[in-house]
DNA sequence: TATTGTTATACTCTATAACTATA
DNA sequence: TATAGTTATAGAGTATAACAATA
């Protein structure tokens, strides 16, 4: 018998012969498909750094806000404190970032990139920017409109779910 | 001392005073922010059914393609076989769906909604459709363009990452 | 009394690998 | 020999809860 070979997982391609019903018309499903594709493409474009999109975002935030607190990082990324801790642990273990004492609060850390991290991030940022440019180029003028539409959608959906007459229900508390 | 109360996690709101650097300009980051917001809003709008967006998609696929194989479900959703198994386990355990013998292949299952599942899905689909309509309404004519842009982006990003001159590297194999 | 970060723990999601029973 | 599904396991990711040190 043949031992299972790894399948090319993750590609959320439309399967011929399968009826997607209302999914094809939903904004939310289109968003998921797009994010799935973009996620895989991000990995391809940044393979040599082995950094997930989320970790990339954390690196940029630390780089642009030297001394950033873990708590603020969590808030900016929509994470729990403990999530920011794990994230920071990984970044420090990989040599990207380091914790230094915060000058004004003995409880807190200030997060900083290491010199190595700065050097690596410069190249990684360039690769990500190039990746994004390639996508925008392929989309043409639709790309600009898309970006604007996404920014607005984030705003609208947030307004909708935090409207005062709506019950808040977080996923699986 | 006060025992920790659960924080309102998951909202990826821009934090005042934090510099997001290049993130604000990236298509990929805009996509992530939008999906984050939409995800939370989906949960709010469908709270009484306790079904995630992904499980909702599975239900629709089974409903529109009675007798669907687990393997095809996996393919359509970009999952591994074992992922479709877990998903199906959950759907059957909750009374949404059931496995029946496939008429033409003794190895395979045919997936079907239960009568209860059909009844529940009708209402859930209506709630999701209404949720989507509300978003589109709030976006105005930008919404139509956004939907089209997302469809195209999924296509473009897929083409980019599956181009013959690009190395395939799946995330963390 | 509240906040920052930590530890310990648990649950979800999703993958890999090896297995079975069919084909 | 290949395919459909299963089992067992492992690794992310992210949450909760209780805690220490500091504010």
mmCIF file of C-alpha atoms (C1' of nucleotides) in Angstrom:
data_model
loop_
_atom_site.group_PDB
_atom_site.id
_atom_site.type_symbol
_atom_site.label_atom_id
_atom_site.label_comp_id
_atom_site.label_asym_id
_atom_site.label_seq_id
_atom_site.Cartn_x
_atom_site.Cartn_y
_atom_site.Cartn_z
ATOM 1 C CA UNK A 1 0.000 0.000 0.000
ATOM 2 C CA UNK A 2 0.930 3.580 -0.524
ATOM 3 C CA UNK A 3 1.563 5.692 2.524
ATOM 4 C CA UNK A 4 -0.479 8.869 2.414
ATOM 5 C CA UNK A 5 1.265 11.781 0.804
ATOM 6 C CA UNK A 6 0.425 15.254 2.090
ATOM 7 C CA UNK A 7 -2.413 16.786 0.107
ATOM 8 C CA UNK A 8 -2.237 20.367 -1.215
ATOM 9 C CA UNK A 9 -4.463 21.635 1.538
ATOM 10 C CA UNK A 10 -5.824 25.061 2.136
ATOM 11 C CA UNK A 11 -6.803 26.103 -1.360
ATOM 12 C CA UNK A 12 -10.471 26.974 -1.134
ATOM 13 C CA UNK A 13 -11.149 26.558 -4.823
ATOM 14 C CA UNK A 14 -14.667 26.307 -6.223
ATOM 15 C CA UNK A 15 -15.296 22.637 -6.948
ATOM 16 C CA UNK A 16 -16.968 21.984 -10.299
ATOM 17 C CA UNK A 17 -20.287 20.230 -9.929
ATOM 18 C CA UNK A 18 -20.851 21.481 -6.395
ATOM 19 C CA UNK A 19 -23.724 23.891 -5.872
ATOM 20 C CA UNK A 20 -22.697 26.680 -3.510
ATOM 21 C CA UNK A 21 -26.225 28.046 -3.188
ATOM 22 C CA UNK A 22 -26.376 31.403 -1.446
ATOM 23 C CA UNK A 23 -22.675 31.333 -0.507
ATOM 24 C CA UNK A 24 -21.602 32.711 -3.865
ATOM 25 C CA UNK A 25 -23.658 35.811 -3.263
ATOM 26 C CA UNK A 26 -22.586 36.560 0.298
ATOM 27 C CA UNK A 27 -20.138 39.319 1.064
ATOM 28 C CA UNK A 28 -18.873 37.346 4.030
ATOM 29 C CA UNK A 29 -18.105 34.272 1.973
ATOM 30 C CA UNK A 30 -16.351 36.305 -0.709
ATOM 31 C CA UNK A 31 -14.277 37.836 2.054
ATOM 32 C CA UNK A 32 -13.333 34.434 3.403
ATOM 33 C CA UNK A 33 -12.348 33.126 -0.005
ATOM 34 C CA UNK A 34 -10.254 36.198 -0.688
ATOM 35 C CA UNK A 35 -8.534 35.993 2.670
ATOM 36 C CA UNK A 36 -7.827 32.317 2.221
ATOM 37 C CA UNK A 37 -6.162 32.962 -1.131
ATOM 38 C CA UNK A 38 -4.249 35.961 0.130
ATOM 39 C CA UNK A 39 -3.061 34.097 3.198
ATOM 40 C CA UNK A 40 -1.559 31.325 1.105
ATOM 41 C CA UNK A 41 0.014 33.822 -1.246
ATOM 42 C CA UNK A 42 1.504 35.760 1.666
ATOM 43 C CA UNK A 43 3.196 32.595 2.854
ATOM 44 C CA UNK A 44 4.587 31.919 -0.577
ATOM 45 C CA UNK A 45 5.928 35.452 -0.920
ATOM 46 C CA UNK A 46 7.558 35.476 2.527
ATOM 47 C CA UNK A 47 8.600 31.839 2.752
ATOM 48 C CA UNK A 48 12.197 32.472 3.725
ATOM 49 C CA UNK A 49 11.274 34.401 6.878
ATOM 50 C CA UNK A 50 8.736 31.920 8.217
ATOM 51 C CA UNK A 51 6.590 34.631 9.773
ATOM 52 C CA UNK A 52 2.792 34.493 9.774
ATOM 53 C CA UNK A 53 0.754 37.544 8.771
ATOM 54 C CA UNK A 54 -0.143 38.093 12.398
ATOM 55 C CA UNK A 55 3.456 37.947 13.552
ATOM 56 C CA UNK A 56 4.407 40.292 10.768
ATOM 57 C CA UNK A 57 1.841 42.774 12.037
ATOM 58 C CA UNK A 58 3.246 42.480 15.553
ATOM 59 C CA UNK A 59 6.762 43.134 14.278
ATOM 60 C CA UNK A 60 5.674 46.245 12.436
ATOM 61 C CA UNK A 61 3.838 47.549 15.489
ATOM 62 C CA UNK A 62 6.860 47.034 17.706
ATOM 63 C CA UNK A 63 9.175 48.588 15.122
ATOM 64 C CA UNK A 64 7.060 51.705 14.751
ATOM 65 C CA UNK A 65 6.306 52.020 18.445
ATOM 66 C CA UNK A 66 9.508 51.212 20.318
ATOM 67 C CA UNK A 67 8.814 50.446 23.941
ATOM 68 C CA UNK A 68 5.280 49.253 23.161
ATOM 69 C CA UNK A 69 3.637 47.470 26.104
ATOM 70 C CA UNK A 70 2.432 43.905 25.690
ATOM 71 C CA UNK A 71 -1.019 45.006 26.731
ATOM 72 C CA UNK A 72 -1.205 47.622 24.013
ATOM 73 C CA UNK A 73 0.028 45.120 21.477
ATOM 74 C CA UNK A 74 -2.791 42.802 22.549
ATOM 75 C CA UNK A 75 -5.329 45.583 22.223
ATOM 76 C CA UNK A 76 -4.122 46.618 18.781
ATOM 77 C CA UNK A 77 -4.296 43.047 17.553
ATOM 78 C CA UNK A 78 -7.576 42.042 19.157
ATOM 79 C CA UNK A 79 -5.893 39.520 21.440
ATOM 80 C CA UNK A 80 -6.087 38.612 25.080
ATOM 81 C CA UNK A 81 -3.112 39.572 27.273
ATOM 82 C CA UNK A 82 -2.073 35.947 27.409
ATOM 83 C CA UNK A 83 -2.088 35.821 23.628
ATOM 84 C CA UNK A 84 0.250 38.785 23.419
ATOM 85 C CA UNK A 85 2.493 37.016 25.903
ATOM 86 C CA UNK A 86 2.769 33.922 23.703
ATOM 87 C CA UNK A 87 3.325 36.078 20.664
ATOM 88 C CA UNK A 88 6.074 38.022 22.428
ATOM 89 C CA UNK A 89 7.637 34.807 23.684
ATOM 90 C CA UNK A 90 7.896 33.580 20.112
ATOM 91 C CA UNK A 91 9.305 36.836 18.787
ATOM 92 C CA UNK A 92 11.971 36.934 21.476
ATOM 93 C CA UNK A 93 12.807 33.240 21.127
ATOM 94 C CA UNK A 94 13.382 33.751 17.402
ATOM 95 C CA UNK A 95 15.587 36.743 18.005
ATOM 96 C CA UNK A 96 13.241 39.262 16.442
ATOM 97 C CA UNK A 97 12.391 41.264 19.543
ATOM 98 C CA UNK A 98 13.312 41.715 23.186
ATOM 99 C CA UNK A 99 11.663 42.791 26.402
ATOM 100 C CA UNK A 100 13.216 45.722 28.212
ATOM 101 C CA UNK A 101 12.118 47.315 31.436
ATOM 102 C CA UNK A 102 9.594 50.044 30.895
ATOM 103 C CA UNK A 103 11.044 53.285 32.258
ATOM 104 C CA UNK A 104 7.866 54.561 33.918
ATOM 105 C CA UNK A 105 6.142 51.386 35.132
ATOM 106 C CA UNK A 106 7.965 48.599 36.898
ATOM 107 C CA UNK A 107 5.177 46.119 36.122
ATOM 108 C CA UNK A 108 5.421 46.532 32.396
ATOM 109 C CA UNK A 109 7.776 45.614 29.612
ATOM 110 C CA UNK A 110 8.754 47.827 26.767
ATOM 111 C CA UNK A 111 9.030 45.820 23.560
ATOM 112 C CA UNK A 112 11.839 46.544 21.118
ATOM 113 C CA UNK A 113 13.215 44.936 18.017
ATOM 114 C CA UNK A 114 16.704 43.528 18.279
ATOM 115 C CA UNK A 115 19.310 44.880 15.857
ATOM 116 C CA UNK A 116 18.978 41.613 13.950
ATOM 117 C CA UNK A 117 15.213 41.985 14.003
ATOM 118 C CA UNK A 118 15.466 45.462 12.541
ATOM 119 C CA UNK A 119 17.668 44.262 9.726
ATOM 120 C CA UNK A 120 15.485 41.292 8.945
ATOM 121 C CA UNK A 121 12.274 43.298 9.149
ATOM 122 C CA UNK A 122 13.527 45.831 6.619
ATOM 123 C CA UNK A 123 13.793 43.072 4.042
ATOM 124 C CA UNK A 124 10.604 41.363 5.097
ATOM 125 C CA UNK A 125 8.674 44.620 4.891
ATOM 126 C CA UNK A 126 10.012 45.136 1.408
ATOM 127 C CA UNK A 127 8.897 41.662 0.378
ATOM 128 C CA UNK A 128 5.432 42.221 1.823
ATOM 129 C CA UNK A 129 5.141 45.606 0.159
ATOM 130 C CA UNK A 130 6.175 44.090 -3.135
ATOM 131 C CA UNK A 131 3.652 41.300 -2.694
ATOM 132 C CA UNK A 132 0.929 43.846 -2.057
ATOM 133 C CA UNK A 133 1.977 45.942 -5.023
ATOM 134 C CA UNK A 134 1.788 42.906 -7.287
ATOM 135 C CA UNK A 135 -1.749 42.240 -6.134
ATOM 136 C CA UNK A 136 -2.812 45.835 -6.576
ATOM 137 C CA UNK A 137 -1.200 45.909 -10.001
ATOM 138 C CA UNK A 138 -3.111 42.794 -11.026
ATOM 139 C CA UNK A 139 -6.336 44.363 -9.804
ATOM 140 C CA UNK A 140 -5.800 47.627 -11.607
ATOM 141 C CA UNK A 141 -8.018 50.475 -10.563
ATOM 142 C CA UNK A 142 -10.353 47.979 -8.952
ATOM 143 C CA UNK A 143 -7.650 47.539 -6.336
ATOM 144 C CA UNK A 144 -7.884 51.068 -4.979
ATOM 145 C CA UNK A 145 -11.642 50.822 -4.723
ATOM 146 C CA UNK A 146 -11.313 47.447 -3.052
ATOM 147 C CA UNK A 147 -8.974 48.777 -0.399
ATOM 148 C CA UNK A 148 -11.326 51.663 0.329
ATOM 149 C CA UNK A 149 -14.290 49.302 0.429
ATOM 150 C CA UNK A 150 -12.563 47.004 2.905
ATOM 151 C CA UNK A 151 -11.667 49.864 5.225
ATOM 152 C CA UNK A 152 -15.255 50.995 5.168
ATOM 153 C CA UNK A 153 -16.603 47.464 5.648
ATOM 154 C CA UNK A 154 -14.514 47.017 8.783
ATOM 155 C CA UNK A 155 -15.962 50.229 10.095
ATOM 156 C CA UNK A 156 -19.548 49.384 9.168
ATOM 157 C CA UNK A 157 -19.453 45.855 10.561
ATOM 158 C CA UNK A 158 -17.942 47.117 13.800
ATOM 159 C CA UNK A 159 -20.591 49.810 14.093
ATOM 160 C CA UNK A 160 -23.241 47.193 13.466
ATOM 161 C CA UNK A 161 -22.050 44.765 16.103
ATOM 162 C CA UNK A 162 -21.362 47.406 18.719
ATOM 163 C CA UNK A 163 -24.585 49.328 18.214
ATOM 164 C CA UNK A 164 -26.216 49.994 21.607
ATOM 165 C CA UNK A 165 -29.351 47.993 20.794
ATOM 166 C CA UNK A 166 -27.443 44.877 19.810
ATOM 167 C CA UNK A 167 -26.638 42.150 22.267
ATOM 168 C CA UNK A 168 -22.964 41.439 22.441
ATOM 169 C CA UNK A 169 -22.155 37.790 22.138
ATOM 170 C CA UNK A 170 -18.587 36.831 21.762
ATOM 171 C CA UNK A 171 -17.816 33.562 19.980
ATOM 172 C CA UNK A 172 -17.652 30.638 22.426
ATOM 173 C CA UNK A 173 -16.831 32.322 25.718
ATOM 174 C CA UNK B 1 -8.055 41.992 44.860
ATOM 175 C CA UNK B 2 -10.358 41.813 41.968
ATOM 176 C CA UNK B 3 -10.611 38.548 40.095
ATOM 177 C CA UNK B 4 -10.136 39.104 36.398
ATOM 178 C CA UNK B 5 -13.279 39.769 34.454
ATOM 179 C CA UNK B 6 -13.387 38.576 30.861
ATOM 180 C CA UNK B 7 -12.172 41.314 28.524
ATOM 181 C CA UNK B 8 -14.086 42.257 25.371
ATOM 182 C CA UNK B 9 -11.629 40.387 23.173
ATOM 183 C CA UNK B 10 -11.478 40.055 19.462
ATOM 184 C CA UNK B 11 -12.256 43.616 18.380
ATOM 185 C CA UNK B 12 -9.305 44.650 16.262
ATOM 186 C CA UNK B 13 -9.871 48.364 16.652
ATOM 187 C CA UNK B 14 -7.241 50.924 15.736
ATOM 188 C CA UNK B 15 -5.628 52.060 18.982
ATOM 189 C CA UNK B 16 -5.132 55.828 19.222
ATOM 190 C CA UNK B 17 -1.511 56.787 19.631
ATOM 191 C CA UNK B 18 -0.208 53.598 18.032
ATOM 192 C CA UNK B 19 1.593 53.965 14.716
ATOM 193 C CA UNK B 20 0.545 51.208 12.321
ATOM 194 C CA UNK B 21 3.212 52.073 9.787
ATOM 195 C CA UNK B 22 2.749 50.295 6.474
ATOM 196 C CA UNK B 23 -0.076 48.116 7.800
ATOM 197 C CA UNK B 24 -2.699 50.775 7.136
ATOM 198 C CA UNK B 25 -1.811 50.752 3.470
ATOM 199 C CA UNK B 26 -1.737 47.007 2.894
ATOM 200 C CA UNK B 27 -4.564 45.241 1.140
ATOM 201 C CA UNK B 28 -3.916 42.170 3.219
ATOM 202 C CA UNK B 29 -4.206 44.002 6.518
ATOM 203 C CA UNK B 30 -7.390 45.753 5.425
ATOM 204 C CA UNK B 31 -8.767 42.345 4.527
ATOM 205 C CA UNK B 32 -7.884 40.978 7.946
ATOM 206 C CA UNK B 33 -9.472 43.889 9.758
ATOM 207 C CA UNK B 34 -12.620 43.587 7.678
ATOM 208 C CA UNK B 35 -12.874 39.859 8.233
ATOM 209 C CA UNK B 36 -12.327 40.261 11.944
ATOM 210 C CA UNK B 37 -15.179 42.746 12.177
ATOM 211 C CA UNK B 38 -17.462 40.706 9.945
ATOM 212 C CA UNK B 39 -16.758 37.540 11.892
ATOM 213 C CA UNK B 40 -17.808 39.136 15.160
ATOM 214 C CA UNK B 41 -20.888 40.616 13.543
ATOM 215 C CA UNK B 42 -21.835 37.256 12.057
ATOM 216 C CA UNK B 43 -21.752 35.740 15.519
ATOM 217 C CA UNK B 44 -23.941 38.487 16.885
ATOM 218 C CA UNK B 45 -26.474 38.110 14.095
ATOM 219 C CA UNK B 46 -26.677 34.321 14.383
ATOM 220 C CA UNK B 47 -26.198 33.962 18.123
ATOM 221 C CA UNK B 48 -29.206 31.725 18.713
ATOM 222 C CA UNK B 49 -27.942 29.013 16.360
ATOM 223 C CA UNK B 50 -24.411 28.828 17.695
ATOM 224 C CA UNK B 51 -22.944 27.991 14.298
ATOM 225 C CA UNK B 52 -19.631 29.377 13.068
ATOM 226 C CA UNK B 53 -19.301 30.849 9.588
ATOM 227 C CA UNK B 54 -17.436 27.752 8.503
ATOM 228 C CA UNK B 55 -20.055 25.383 9.831
ATOM 229 C CA UNK B 56 -22.709 27.477 8.179
ATOM 230 C CA UNK B 57 -20.925 27.053 4.861
ATOM 231 C CA UNK B 58 -20.779 23.287 5.388
ATOM 232 C CA UNK B 59 -24.492 23.171 6.112
ATOM 233 C CA UNK B 60 -25.314 25.074 2.952
ATOM 234 C CA UNK B 61 -23.099 22.810 0.869
ATOM 235 C CA UNK B 62 -24.744 19.689 2.261
ATOM 236 C CA UNK B 63 -28.210 21.148 1.821
ATOM 237 C CA UNK B 64 -27.607 22.058 -1.828
ATOM 238 C CA UNK B 65 -25.754 18.853 -2.647
ATOM 239 C CA UNK B 66 -27.571 16.022 -0.875
ATOM 240 C CA UNK B 67 -25.405 12.936 -0.650
ATOM 241 C CA UNK B 68 -22.206 15.015 -0.749
ATOM 242 C CA UNK B 69 -19.100 12.986 0.131
ATOM 243 C CA UNK B 70 -16.954 14.048 3.051
ATOM 244 C CA UNK B 71 -13.985 14.256 0.747
ATOM 245 C CA UNK B 72 -15.721 16.665 -1.589
ATOM 246 C CA UNK B 73 -16.818 18.754 1.369
ATOM 247 C CA UNK B 74 -13.186 18.935 2.445
ATOM 248 C CA UNK B 75 -12.084 19.962 -1.018
ATOM 249 C CA UNK B 76 -14.717 22.652 -1.329
ATOM 250 C CA UNK B 77 -13.762 24.092 2.025
ATOM 251 C CA UNK B 78 -9.998 23.852 1.681
ATOM 252 C CA UNK B 79 -9.734 21.313 4.493
ATOM 253 C CA UNK B 80 -7.924 18.047 4.998
ATOM 254 C CA UNK B 81 -10.021 14.860 5.016
ATOM 255 C CA UNK B 82 -9.590 14.641 8.758
ATOM 256 C CA UNK B 83 -10.916 18.164 9.134
ATOM 257 C CA UNK B 84 -14.053 17.310 7.227
ATOM 258 C CA UNK B 85 -14.460 14.319 9.507
ATOM 259 C CA UNK B 86 -14.406 16.484 12.641
ATOM 260 C CA UNK B 87 -16.741 18.964 11.028
ATOM 261 C CA UNK B 88 -19.166 16.207 10.074
ATOM 262 C CA UNK B 89 -18.923 14.705 13.542
ATOM 263 C CA UNK B 90 -19.990 18.003 15.021
ATOM 264 C CA UNK B 91 -22.841 18.510 12.571
ATOM 265 C CA UNK B 92 -24.217 15.029 13.240
ATOM 266 C CA UNK B 93 -23.744 15.313 17.005
ATOM 267 C CA UNK B 94 -25.772 18.531 16.988
ATOM 268 C CA UNK B 95 -28.544 16.970 14.940
ATOM 269 C CA UNK B 96 -27.956 19.115 11.863
ATOM 270 C CA UNK B 97 -26.823 16.379 9.492
ATOM 271 C CA UNK B 98 -26.457 12.631 9.135
ATOM 272 C CA UNK B 99 -24.248 10.147 7.342
ATOM 273 C CA UNK B 100 -25.973 7.708 5.039
ATOM 274 C CA UNK B 101 -24.420 4.977 2.960
ATOM 275 C CA UNK B 102 -23.412 6.178 -0.467
ATOM 276 C CA UNK B 103 -25.355 4.145 -3.025
ATOM 277 C CA UNK B 104 -22.461 3.607 -5.435
ATOM 278 C CA UNK B 105 -19.405 3.321 -3.190
ATOM 279 C CA UNK B 106 -19.310 1.255 -0.036
ATOM 280 C CA UNK B 107 -16.295 3.176 1.292
ATOM 281 C CA UNK B 108 -18.021 6.534 1.216
ATOM 282 C CA UNK B 109 -20.723 8.342 3.098
ATOM 283 C CA UNK B 110 -23.398 10.503 1.580
ATOM 284 C CA UNK B 111 -24.071 13.537 3.763
ATOM 285 C CA UNK B 112 -27.630 14.752 4.256
ATOM 286 C CA UNK B 113 -29.369 17.262 6.458
ATOM 287 C CA UNK B 114 -31.790 15.855 8.979
ATOM 288 C CA UNK B 115 -35.388 17.090 8.810
ATOM 289 C CA UNK B 116 -34.611 19.197 11.869
ATOM 290 C CA UNK B 117 -31.497 20.477 10.190
ATOM 291 C CA UNK B 118 -33.450 21.528 7.141
ATOM 292 C CA UNK B 119 -35.954 23.419 9.233
ATOM 293 C CA UNK B 120 -33.277 25.138 11.276
ATOM 294 C CA UNK B 121 -31.148 25.960 8.269
ATOM 295 C CA UNK B 122 -34.028 27.698 6.526
ATOM 296 C CA UNK B 123 -34.208 30.185 9.374
ATOM 297 C CA UNK B 124 -30.469 30.458 9.772
ATOM 298 C CA UNK B 125 -30.035 31.131 6.064
ATOM 299 C CA UNK B 126 -32.618 33.868 6.305
ATOM 300 C CA UNK B 127 -30.776 35.449 9.223
ATOM 301 C CA UNK B 128 -27.472 35.300 7.380
ATOM 302 C CA UNK B 129 -29.009 36.746 4.235
ATOM 303 C CA UNK B 130 -30.535 39.541 6.265
ATOM 304 C CA UNK B 131 -27.210 40.199 7.939
ATOM 305 C CA UNK B 132 -25.517 40.415 4.555
ATOM 306 C CA UNK B 133 -28.240 42.685 3.200
ATOM 307 C CA UNK B 134 -27.780 45.037 6.135
ATOM 308 C CA UNK B 135 -24.069 45.272 5.429
ATOM 309 C CA UNK B 136 -24.584 45.848 1.739
ATOM 310 C CA UNK B 137 -27.219 48.458 2.489
ATOM 311 C CA UNK B 138 -24.818 50.288 4.797
ATOM 312 C CA UNK B 139 -22.145 50.201 2.119
ATOM 313 C CA UNK B 140 -24.414 51.499 -0.616
ATOM 314 C CA UNK B 141 -23.131 51.159 -4.134
ATOM 315 C CA UNK B 142 -19.645 50.632 -2.734
ATOM 316 C CA UNK B 143 -20.920 47.247 -1.562
ATOM 317 C CA UNK B 144 -21.488 45.851 -5.045
ATOM 318 C CA UNK B 145 -18.040 46.951 -6.163
ATOM 319 C CA UNK B 146 -16.535 45.488 -3.015
ATOM 320 C CA UNK B 147 -18.113 42.110 -3.631
ATOM 321 C CA UNK B 148 -16.837 42.087 -7.205
ATOM 322 C CA UNK B 149 -13.401 43.187 -6.068
ATOM 323 C CA UNK B 150 -13.201 40.407 -3.499
ATOM 324 C CA UNK B 151 -14.175 37.767 -6.016
ATOM 325 C CA UNK B 152 -11.511 39.022 -8.325
ATOM 326 C CA UNK B 153 -8.906 39.265 -5.558
ATOM 327 C CA UNK B 154 -9.458 35.626 -4.621
ATOM 328 C CA UNK B 155 -8.876 34.728 -8.226
ATOM 329 C CA UNK B 156 -5.809 36.906 -8.642
ATOM 330 C CA UNK B 157 -4.141 35.783 -5.428
ATOM 331 C CA UNK B 158 -4.758 32.153 -6.306
ATOM 332 C CA UNK B 159 -3.296 32.642 -9.764
ATOM 333 C CA UNK B 160 -0.294 34.320 -8.201
ATOM 334 C CA UNK B 161 0.452 31.574 -5.709
ATOM 335 C CA UNK B 162 -0.170 28.733 -8.127
ATOM 336 C CA UNK B 163 1.763 30.245 -11.020
ATOM 337 C CA UNK B 164 4.148 27.632 -12.480
ATOM 338 C CA UNK B 165 7.278 29.652 -11.676
ATOM 339 C CA UNK B 166 6.400 30.036 -8.033
ATOM 340 C CA UNK B 167 7.552 27.578 -5.422
ATOM 341 C CA UNK B 168 4.672 26.145 -3.466
ATOM 342 C CA UNK B 169 5.167 26.384 0.227
ATOM 343 C CA UNK B 170 2.297 25.544 2.404
ATOM 344 C CA UNK B 171 2.163 27.162 5.864
ATOM 345 C CA UNK B 172 3.930 24.952 8.422
ATOM 346 C CA UNK B 173 3.766 21.520 6.897
ATOM 347 C "C1'" DT C 1 -8.729 48.404 44.245
ATOM 348 C "C1'" DA C 2 -7.039 48.254 39.428
ATOM 349 C "C1'" DT C 3 -3.536 47.103 36.139
ATOM 350 C "C1'" DT C 4 0.588 44.480 33.929
ATOM 351 C "C1'" DG C 5 2.241 40.522 33.074
ATOM 352 C "C1'" DT C 6 2.629 35.599 34.252
ATOM 353 C "C1'" DT C 7 1.438 30.642 34.939
ATOM 354 C "C1'" DA C 8 -1.404 26.814 34.253
ATOM 355 C "C1'" DT C 9 -4.889 24.922 31.770
ATOM 356 C "C1'" DA C 10 -8.257 23.899 28.232
ATOM 357 C "C1'" DC C 11 -10.594 24.066 23.958
ATOM 358 C "C1'" DT C 12 -10.805 24.737 18.903
ATOM 359 C "C1'" DC C 13 -8.959 24.174 14.548
ATOM 360 C "C1'" DT C 14 -6.351 21.750 11.469
ATOM 361 C "C1'" DA C 15 -2.504 19.182 10.071
ATOM 362 C "C1'" DT C 16 0.340 14.500 9.617
ATOM 363 C "C1'" DA C 17 0.800 9.580 9.742
ATOM 364 C "C1'" DA C 18 -0.703 5.133 9.889
ATOM 365 C "C1'" DC C 19 -4.590 2.192 9.543
ATOM 366 C "C1'" DT C 20 -9.166 -0.275 7.400
ATOM 367 C "C1'" DA C 21 -12.164 -1.392 3.957
ATOM 368 C "C1'" DT C 22 -13.210 -1.025 -0.181
ATOM 369 C "C1'" DA C 23 -12.239 -0.047 -5.352
ATOM 370 C "C1'" DT D 1 -2.157 0.350 -6.178
ATOM 371 C "C1'" DA D 2 -5.346 4.139 -5.189
ATOM 372 C "C1'" DT D 3 -9.217 6.089 -2.696
ATOM 373 C "C1'" DA D 4 -12.788 7.126 1.368
ATOM 374 C "C1'" DG D 5 -12.926 7.462 5.690
ATOM 375 C "C1'" DT D 6 -11.034 6.681 10.361
ATOM 376 C "C1'" DT D 7 -7.962 6.886 14.441
ATOM 377 C "C1'" DA D 8 -4.386 8.845 17.109
ATOM 378 C "C1'" DT D 9 -1.577 12.518 17.816
ATOM 379 C "C1'" DA D 10 0.558 17.009 17.561
ATOM 380 C "C1'" DG D 11 0.927 21.820 16.893
ATOM 381 C "C1'" DA D 12 -0.918 26.435 16.370
ATOM 382 C "C1'" DG D 13 -3.895 29.805 18.219
ATOM 383 C "C1'" DT D 14 -6.491 31.807 21.741
ATOM 384 C "C1'" DA D 15 -9.359 31.779 25.655
ATOM 385 C "C1'" DT D 16 -10.225 31.530 31.087
ATOM 386 C "C1'" DA D 17 -8.770 31.699 35.861
ATOM 387 C "C1'" DA D 18 -5.885 32.573 39.544
ATOM 388 C "C1'" DC D 19 -1.727 34.776 40.959
ATOM 389 C "C1'" DA D 20 2.384 38.318 42.053
ATOM 390 C "C1'" DA D 21 4.166 42.622 41.753
ATOM 391 C "C1'" DT D 22 3.244 47.208 41.260
ATOM 392 C "C1'" DA D 23 0.295 51.312 40.748
#
